[in-house]
Amino acid sequence: QVQLVESGGGLVQAGGSLRLSCAASGGDFTIYTMGWFRQVPRKEREFVAGISWSGSKTNYADSVKGRFTISRDNAKKTVYLQMNGVSPEDTAVYYCGARIFGGPTDSASDYRYWGQGTQVTVSS
């Protein structure tokens, strides 16, 4: 069983930066594709970014390309999301997910394990 714990959320002003972390325990983190998704009330979970097990392949939603960067440290069993140039539209609960097989797709149904989420609020 894999447990994922997100941290780093909070309140930030528009144009600012924030770094989210997702720490994994249980299982073999080095074989998991990891993804970041976000969700606002009454909407489906939305793909933000994904990274392959080795870190060699990444995938981003068009809305965050050039602003957000996903990375991972397999030794620390942690995946990160560096968020720069945030806007109020980035306000959401951010979740990390782990996928056992396959690349960093943008479909939430491909990810098997999820964390509890961390709230990011961007003020204008």
PDB file of C-alpha atoms in Angstrom:
ATOM      1  CA  GLN A   1       0.000   0.000   0.000  1.00  0.00           C
ATOM      2  CA  VAL A   2       1.305   3.424  -0.989  1.00  0.00           C
ATOM      3  CA  GLN A   3       0.683   6.496   1.120  1.00  0.00           C
ATOM      4  CA  LEU A   4       1.108   9.968  -0.323  1.00  0.00           C
ATOM      5  CA  VAL A   5       1.232  13.145   1.735  1.00  0.00           C
ATOM      6  CA  GLU A   6       1.178  16.568   0.108  1.00  0.00           C
ATOM      7  CA  SER A   7       2.489  19.709   1.743  1.00  0.00           C
ATOM      8  CA  GLY A   8       3.492  23.241   0.862  1.00  0.00           C
ATOM      9  CA  GLY A   9       0.127  24.729   0.061  1.00  0.00           C
ATOM     10  CA  GLY A  10      -1.024  28.059   1.394  1.00  0.00           C
ATOM     11  CA  LEU A  11      -1.959  31.603   0.509  1.00  0.00           C
ATOM     12  CA  VAL A  12       0.151  33.435  -2.066  1.00  0.00           C
ATOM     13  CA  GLN A  13      -0.264  36.655  -3.989  1.00  0.00           C
ATOM     14  CA  ALA A  14      -0.730  36.675  -7.731  1.00  0.00           C
ATOM     15  CA  GLY A  15       2.609  36.577  -9.481  1.00  0.00           C
ATOM     16  CA  GLY A  16       4.260  34.819  -6.577  1.00  0.00           C
ATOM     17  CA  SER A  17       5.702  31.356  -6.194  1.00  0.00           C
ATOM     18  CA  LEU A  18       4.994  28.246  -4.195  1.00  0.00           C
ATOM     19  CA  ARG A  19       6.550  24.798  -4.051  1.00  0.00           C
ATOM     20  CA  LEU A  20       4.431  21.771  -3.307  1.00  0.00           C
ATOM     21  CA  SER A  21       5.871  18.489  -2.088  1.00  0.00           C
ATOM     22  CA  CYS A  22       4.450  15.009  -2.092  1.00  0.00           C
ATOM     23  CA  ALA A  23       6.170  12.439   0.105  1.00  0.00           C
ATOM     24  CA  ALA A  24       5.572   8.760  -0.522  1.00  0.00           C
ATOM     25  CA  SER A  25       5.827   5.793   1.789  1.00  0.00           C
ATOM     26  CA  GLY A  26       5.211   2.119   1.188  1.00  0.00           C
ATOM     27  CA  GLY A  27       5.847   0.398  -2.111  1.00  0.00           C
ATOM     28  CA  ASP A  28       8.687   1.163  -4.494  1.00  0.00           C
ATOM     29  CA  PHE A  29       8.582   4.865  -5.290  1.00  0.00           C
ATOM     30  CA  THR A  30      11.260   4.496  -7.952  1.00  0.00           C
ATOM     31  CA  ILE A  31       8.899   2.649 -10.290  1.00  0.00           C
ATOM     32  CA  TYR A  32       5.940   5.000  -9.959  1.00  0.00           C
ATOM     33  CA  THR A  33       4.912   7.596 -12.463  1.00  0.00           C
ATOM     34  CA  MET A  34       3.774  10.600 -10.451  1.00  0.00           C
ATOM     35  CA  GLY A  35       1.283  13.283 -11.293  1.00  0.00           C
ATOM     36  CA  TRP A  36      -0.101  16.494  -9.877  1.00  0.00           C
ATOM     37  CA  PHE A  37      -3.771  17.278 -10.300  1.00  0.00           C
ATOM     38  CA  ARG A  38      -5.991  20.022  -8.939  1.00  0.00           C
ATOM     39  CA  GLN A  39      -9.646  20.346  -8.161  1.00  0.00           C
ATOM     40  CA  VAL A  40     -12.069  23.141  -7.397  1.00  0.00           C
ATOM     41  CA  PRO A  41     -15.601  22.655  -6.032  1.00  0.00           C
ATOM     42  CA  ARG A  42     -18.129  21.194  -8.453  1.00  0.00           C
ATOM     43  CA  LYS A  43     -15.482  20.446 -11.056  1.00  0.00           C
ATOM     44  CA  GLU A  44     -13.595  17.319 -12.010  1.00  0.00           C
ATOM     45  CA  ARG A  45     -10.007  16.763 -10.982  1.00  0.00           C
ATOM     46  CA  GLU A  46      -7.779  18.460 -13.533  1.00  0.00           C
ATOM     47  CA  PHE A  47      -4.340  17.345 -14.695  1.00  0.00           C
ATOM     48  CA  VAL A  48      -1.491  19.736 -13.949  1.00  0.00           C
ATOM     49  CA  ALA A  49       1.776  17.885 -14.535  1.00  0.00           C
ATOM     50  CA  GLY A  50       3.247  14.402 -14.597  1.00  0.00           C
ATOM     51  CA  ILE A  51       6.695  12.833 -14.443  1.00  0.00           C
ATOM     52  CA  SER A  52       7.976   9.389 -15.325  1.00  0.00           C
ATOM     53  CA  TRP A  53       9.676   7.118 -12.799  1.00  0.00           C
ATOM     54  CA  SER A  54      13.130   8.177 -13.953  1.00  0.00           C
ATOM     55  CA  GLY A  55      12.293  11.840 -14.351  1.00  0.00           C
ATOM     56  CA  SER A  56      13.257  11.710 -18.011  1.00  0.00           C
ATOM     57  CA  LYS A  57       9.748  12.380 -19.269  1.00  0.00           C
ATOM     58  CA  THR A  58       7.422  15.136 -18.131  1.00  0.00           C
ATOM     59  CA  ASN A  59       4.007  16.276 -19.237  1.00  0.00           C
ATOM     60  CA  TYR A  60       2.202  19.540 -18.508  1.00  0.00           C
ATOM     61  CA  ALA A  61      -1.252  20.993 -18.950  1.00  0.00           C
ATOM     62  CA  ASP A  62      -1.234  23.858 -21.412  1.00  0.00           C
ATOM     63  CA  SER A  63      -2.483  26.196 -18.698  1.00  0.00           C
ATOM     64  CA  VAL A  64       0.690  25.764 -16.619  1.00  0.00           C
ATOM     65  CA  LYS A  65       3.399  25.288 -19.255  1.00  0.00           C
ATOM     66  CA  GLY A  66       6.261  27.690 -18.722  1.00  0.00           C
ATOM     67  CA  ARG A  67       5.095  28.503 -15.173  1.00  0.00           C
ATOM     68  CA  PHE A  68       5.100  25.206 -13.272  1.00  0.00           C
ATOM     69  CA  THR A  69       7.850  22.605 -13.062  1.00  0.00           C
ATOM     70  CA  ILE A  70       7.512  19.056 -11.817  1.00  0.00           C
ATOM     71  CA  SER A  71      10.522  17.189 -10.474  1.00  0.00           C
ATOM     72  CA  ARG A  72      11.289  14.236  -8.262  1.00  0.00           C
ATOM     73  CA  ASP A  73      13.922  12.972  -5.888  1.00  0.00           C
ATOM     74  CA  ASN A  74      13.764   9.189  -5.777  1.00  0.00           C
ATOM     75  CA  ALA A  75      16.200   8.995  -2.882  1.00  0.00           C
ATOM     76  CA  LYS A  76      13.812  11.103  -0.808  1.00  0.00           C
ATOM     77  CA  LYS A  77      10.703   9.470  -2.288  1.00  0.00           C
ATOM     78  CA  THR A  78       9.333  12.898  -3.007  1.00  0.00           C
ATOM     79  CA  VAL A  79       7.856  14.657  -6.004  1.00  0.00           C
ATOM     80  CA  TYR A  80       7.709  18.436  -6.250  1.00  0.00           C
ATOM     81  CA  LEU A  81       5.687  21.024  -8.078  1.00  0.00           C
ATOM     82  CA  GLN A  82       7.355  24.406  -8.393  1.00  0.00           C
ATOM     83  CA  MET A  83       4.687  26.983  -9.136  1.00  0.00           C
ATOM     84  CA  ASN A  84       5.842  30.351 -10.466  1.00  0.00           C
ATOM     85  CA  GLY A  85       3.817  33.274 -11.730  1.00  0.00           C
ATOM     86  CA  VAL A  86       0.654  32.013 -10.085  1.00  0.00           C
ATOM     87  CA  SER A  87      -2.722  33.572 -10.782  1.00  0.00           C
ATOM     88  CA  PRO A  88      -6.111  33.383  -9.017  1.00  0.00           C
ATOM     89  CA  GLU A  89      -7.113  30.758 -11.595  1.00  0.00           C
ATOM     90  CA  ASP A  90      -4.562  28.425 -10.010  1.00  0.00           C
ATOM     91  CA  THR A  91      -6.539  28.389  -6.755  1.00  0.00           C
ATOM     92  CA  ALA A  92      -7.519  24.788  -6.017  1.00  0.00           C
ATOM     93  CA  VAL A  93      -6.814  21.773  -3.882  1.00  0.00           C
ATOM     94  CA  TYR A  94      -3.730  20.118  -5.326  1.00  0.00           C
ATOM     95  CA  TYR A  95      -3.377  16.345  -5.225  1.00  0.00           C
ATOM     96  CA  CYS A  96      -0.514  14.069  -6.127  1.00  0.00           C
ATOM     97  CA  GLY A  97      -1.174  10.684  -7.615  1.00  0.00           C
ATOM     98  CA  ALA A  98       0.924   7.599  -8.252  1.00  0.00           C
ATOM     99  CA  ARG A  99       0.640   5.391 -11.289  1.00  0.00           C
ATOM    100  CA  ILE A 100       2.167   1.921 -11.227  1.00  0.00           C
ATOM    101  CA  PHE A 101       2.568   1.280 -14.958  1.00  0.00           C
ATOM    102  CA  GLY A 102       2.705   3.642 -17.877  1.00  0.00           C
ATOM    103  CA  GLY A 103       3.822   7.163 -18.557  1.00  0.00           C
ATOM    104  CA  PRO A 104       2.667  10.509 -17.156  1.00  0.00           C
ATOM    105  CA  THR A 105      -0.777  10.686 -18.676  1.00  0.00           C
ATOM    106  CA  ASP A 106      -3.319  13.426 -18.054  1.00  0.00           C
ATOM    107  CA  SER A 107      -6.155  11.137 -16.966  1.00  0.00           C
ATOM    108  CA  ALA A 108      -6.878  10.911 -13.247  1.00  0.00           C
ATOM    109  CA  SER A 109      -8.299   7.409 -13.694  1.00  0.00           C
ATOM    110  CA  ASP A 110      -4.818   6.158 -14.663  1.00  0.00           C
ATOM    111  CA  TYR A 111      -3.446   6.970 -11.210  1.00  0.00           C
ATOM    112  CA  ARG A 112      -4.056   4.408  -8.501  1.00  0.00           C
ATOM    113  CA  TYR A 113      -2.971   6.113  -5.290  1.00  0.00           C
ATOM    114  CA  TRP A 114      -3.778   9.616  -4.096  1.00  0.00           C
ATOM    115  CA  GLY A 115      -2.847  11.931  -1.292  1.00  0.00           C
ATOM    116  CA  GLN A 116      -5.285  13.943   0.783  1.00  0.00           C
ATOM    117  CA  GLY A 117      -4.549  17.191  -1.046  1.00  0.00           C
ATOM    118  CA  THR A 118      -3.174  20.590  -0.106  1.00  0.00           C
ATOM    119  CA  GLN A 119      -5.007  23.863  -0.583  1.00  0.00           C
ATOM    120  CA  VAL A 120      -3.456  26.576  -2.730  1.00  0.00           C
ATOM    121  CA  THR A 121      -5.113  29.972  -2.685  1.00  0.00           C
ATOM    122  CA  VAL A 122      -3.897  32.797  -4.902  1.00  0.00           C
ATOM    123  CA  SER A 123      -5.062  36.281  -4.037  1.00  0.00           C
ATOM    124  CA  SER A 124      -5.378  39.005  -6.654  1.00  0.00           C
TER     125      SER A 124
END
